[in-house]
Amino acid sequence: EDQVTQSPEALRLQEGESSSLNCSYTVSGLRGLFWYRQDPGKGPEFLFTLYSAGEEKEKERLKATLTKKESFLHITAPKPEDSATYLCAVQAFIQGAQKLVFGQGTRLTINP
Amino acid sequence: NAGVTQTPKFQVLKTGQSMTLQCAQDMNHEYMSWYRQDPGMGLRLIHYSVGAGITDQGEVPNGYNVSRSTTEDFPLRLLSAAPSQTSVYFCASSYRPGQGTSEQYFGPGTRLTVT
C-alpha cells in the first residue's frame, strides 16, 4: 500500500534552534515529492518539489532533501513566523492516474 | 490571478440536506481535485478531474458527486449530508504532466459542519 509517514507529529523549538522534519514514503512509481506549508485556517501553500534522490532545494531558512525512501525538511535558525504545519506529499501513478498521497503533517512551533 | 477560489468559507448543514461546494481556478489548469482534511487523518482525495468532461473517484468518494463542464469550475456536491462529512474541504488545481510544473495549488478551504 502506498504510504507517506511524517515525523515527529509536533515539534517545539526555540528561535534560532535548527532541526529537521522527516517524511518517509513507500510508493511505487514515484513522480515527485512535494513539501507544503499550512497556516491555521488556510489552504496548503507550495514550498518545494523534489524529483530524484540526491536532489536538494532551498528557500530562505528551509532546505529540502530527498533519498530513495525519505525526505528531510531542514530548518536553519528558525523564526516565530516559521510556525506552521508542514505537509509532505508524494505524487505517484496509482490505478492508472497521477495522484498525490499526503502525510499527516508536522506541527512546528517556534518560541521567541 | 485570483488562483483557486472556494465558496462558501463556512457552512452548517442538518443531516440529510444537500449542498454544493464551489471551486474555480483562473490558471488554465487541467487537473483539479477535491480533498477533505480531518484531524489526525491528513488530506484525503475525494474526487479528481484530468480535464473538462472527465472525472474519477479518489480515496473517499462515497456521498459526494462531481462534474467538470468547464476548465475553470469543479463543484463538489453532497447528496445527503451526514455527520461523518463534517470536515474542512480543499479544492486544488495543477497542470497536467508535461504541460508545466506539477505542484498543486490549493484554495482557502470550506469548513463544513453537519449536525
XYZ file of C-alpha atoms in Angstrom:
227
model
C 0.000 0.000 0.000
C 1.248 3.479 -0.855
C 2.025 5.360 2.354
C 3.577 8.596 3.486
C 4.616 8.985 7.143
C 5.810 12.210 8.721
C 7.675 12.574 11.992
C 7.527 13.983 14.514
C 3.823 14.840 14.751
C 4.668 18.028 16.623
C 7.909 19.879 17.317
C 8.604 22.857 19.549
C 11.831 24.783 19.055
C 13.325 27.953 20.427
C 14.005 30.741 17.964
C 17.345 30.046 16.303
C 17.333 26.328 17.177
C 17.824 24.353 13.954
C 16.159 20.980 13.353
C 14.800 18.629 10.694
C 11.409 17.174 9.818
C 11.171 13.726 8.268
C 8.938 12.300 5.539
C 9.284 8.605 4.712
C 7.378 7.014 1.874
C 6.572 3.623 0.388
C 5.155 4.202 -3.070
C 5.983 2.646 -6.391
C 6.368 4.780 -9.453
C 7.375 7.979 -7.648
C 6.799 11.020 -9.850
C 7.732 13.702 -7.328
C 7.785 14.642 -3.644
C 6.244 17.904 -2.514
C 6.519 19.975 0.646
C 3.739 22.342 1.640
C 3.284 24.792 4.485
C -0.160 25.192 6.045
C -1.103 28.003 8.400
C -4.168 27.643 10.664
C -7.408 28.208 8.747
C -5.637 28.369 5.379
C -5.023 26.051 2.458
C -1.624 24.388 1.957
C 0.979 26.603 0.300
C 3.523 25.030 -2.038
C 7.177 25.109 -0.955
C 9.273 22.597 -2.916
C 9.205 19.780 -5.441
C 11.912 17.086 -5.480
C 12.083 14.539 -8.265
C 15.147 12.338 -7.749
C 17.365 11.011 -4.975
C 20.152 13.434 -4.121
C 18.193 16.488 -5.149
C 18.104 19.498 -2.802
C 16.056 22.698 -2.864
C 16.412 25.795 -0.656
C 14.218 28.714 0.222
C 15.234 31.190 2.914
C 15.684 29.143 6.128
C 14.314 25.921 4.625
C 16.156 23.206 2.735
C 14.530 20.034 1.412
C 16.477 16.896 0.541
C 15.441 13.567 -0.984
C 16.697 9.984 -0.769
C 15.151 6.844 -2.243
C 12.997 6.285 0.851
C 12.641 9.605 2.643
C 12.842 13.355 2.508
C 14.001 15.839 5.102
C 12.978 19.432 5.589
C 15.820 21.189 7.378
C 15.031 24.413 9.193
C 18.032 26.593 9.990
C 17.835 29.290 12.666
C 14.022 29.379 12.603
C 11.947 32.418 13.485
C 8.469 32.512 15.078
C 6.939 33.197 11.646
C 8.102 29.730 10.564
C 5.500 28.242 12.911
C 3.044 26.218 10.806
C 2.117 22.681 9.869
C 4.422 21.240 7.231
C 2.925 18.667 4.883
C 4.741 16.171 2.718
C 3.059 14.616 -0.329
C 4.195 12.059 -2.861
C 2.980 12.032 -6.432
C 2.706 8.540 -7.823
C 0.992 6.696 -10.620
C -1.837 4.890 -8.809
C -4.624 2.916 -10.509
C -3.936 4.472 -13.875
C -3.724 8.108 -12.774
C -1.337 10.583 -11.198
C -2.334 11.118 -7.570
C -0.963 12.842 -4.507
C -0.656 10.895 -1.260
C -0.254 13.145 1.775
C 1.365 12.558 5.130
C -0.358 13.699 8.299
C 1.929 16.693 8.751
C 4.315 18.004 11.380
C 3.073 20.883 13.516
C 6.055 23.165 14.116
C 6.058 25.835 16.821
C 8.921 28.300 17.155
C 9.024 30.091 20.501
C 10.588 33.583 20.641
C -4.718 35.973 -10.930
C -7.090 35.009 -8.132
C -5.690 31.452 -8.118
C -8.081 28.876 -6.645
C -11.234 30.243 -5.046
C -13.765 28.366 -2.933
C -17.200 29.294 -1.641
C -18.609 29.289 0.938
C -15.919 29.602 3.639
C -18.188 28.162 6.321
C -21.372 26.089 6.153
C -23.620 24.361 8.666
C -25.990 21.669 7.402
C -28.532 19.412 9.000
C -28.329 15.678 8.418
C -29.957 14.798 5.098
C -29.591 18.213 3.481
C -27.739 18.592 0.211
C -25.428 21.344 -0.948
C -22.749 22.238 -3.483
C -19.271 23.487 -2.633
C -17.961 25.738 -5.374
C -14.398 25.775 -6.704
C -12.939 27.861 -9.516
C -9.428 28.480 -10.845
C -8.123 31.021 -13.340
C -4.746 29.418 -14.149
C -5.974 27.276 -17.060
C -5.059 24.125 -15.124
C -6.384 20.847 -16.478
C -6.105 18.898 -13.233
C -8.491 19.708 -10.391
C -9.084 17.800 -7.165
C -11.167 17.818 -4.010
C -9.693 16.810 -0.648
C -11.037 16.608 2.852
C -8.858 17.267 5.879
C -9.670 15.746 9.238
C -7.621 15.872 12.460
C -5.032 13.106 12.506
C -6.029 11.872 9.030
C -4.166 14.210 6.708
C -5.557 15.269 3.355
C -7.594 12.583 1.587
C -8.598 12.699 -2.059
C -12.355 12.642 -2.722
C -12.651 13.118 -6.494
C -10.444 14.489 -9.214
C -10.645 15.587 -12.838
C -7.994 15.497 -15.566
C -9.924 17.844 -17.846
C -13.356 19.136 -18.782
C -15.829 16.286 -19.005
C -13.542 13.771 -17.249
C -13.819 12.904 -13.549
C -12.797 9.965 -11.395
C -13.000 8.767 -7.811
C -10.325 9.238 -5.214
C -9.795 7.549 -1.863
C -13.063 8.591 -0.129
C -15.732 9.274 -2.808
C -18.853 7.914 -1.101
C -21.535 10.543 -0.502
C -20.042 13.043 -2.955
C -20.580 13.816 -6.635
C -18.588 15.990 -9.007
C -18.839 17.268 -12.558
C -16.486 19.278 -14.769
C -18.277 21.121 -17.529
C -15.586 23.811 -17.931
C -11.822 24.003 -17.341
C -12.352 26.657 -14.657
C -15.017 25.135 -12.404
C -15.150 21.929 -10.371
C -18.104 21.842 -7.938
C -18.471 19.204 -5.231
C -21.990 18.061 -4.346
C -23.005 16.481 -1.065
C -26.060 14.392 -1.843
C -27.433 13.783 1.666
C -25.204 15.232 4.367
C -24.110 13.050 7.277
C -22.233 13.993 10.478
C -19.259 11.960 9.180
C -18.878 14.564 6.429
C -18.030 17.275 8.966
C -14.592 18.337 7.773
C -12.574 21.017 6.029
C -12.731 20.704 2.252
C -9.975 21.893 -0.066
C -10.029 22.244 -3.810
C -6.724 22.133 -5.711
C -5.552 22.525 -9.289
C -2.400 21.839 -11.274
C -1.013 21.490 -14.771
C -1.117 18.039 -16.294
C 2.274 16.263 -16.514
C 4.225 17.633 -19.469
C 2.157 20.833 -19.599
C 4.105 22.600 -16.877
C 5.201 22.244 -13.276
C 3.101 19.702 -11.399
C 2.663 21.216 -7.945
C -0.941 21.613 -6.823
C -2.333 24.989 -5.818
C -4.919 24.906 -3.045
C -7.918 27.070 -2.315
C -8.598 28.557 1.141
C -10.970 25.783 2.161
C -14.602 25.346 3.198
C -15.296 24.399 6.806
C -18.430 22.223 6.867
C -20.321 21.138 9.956
C -23.162 18.628 9.724
C -25.431 18.413 12.774
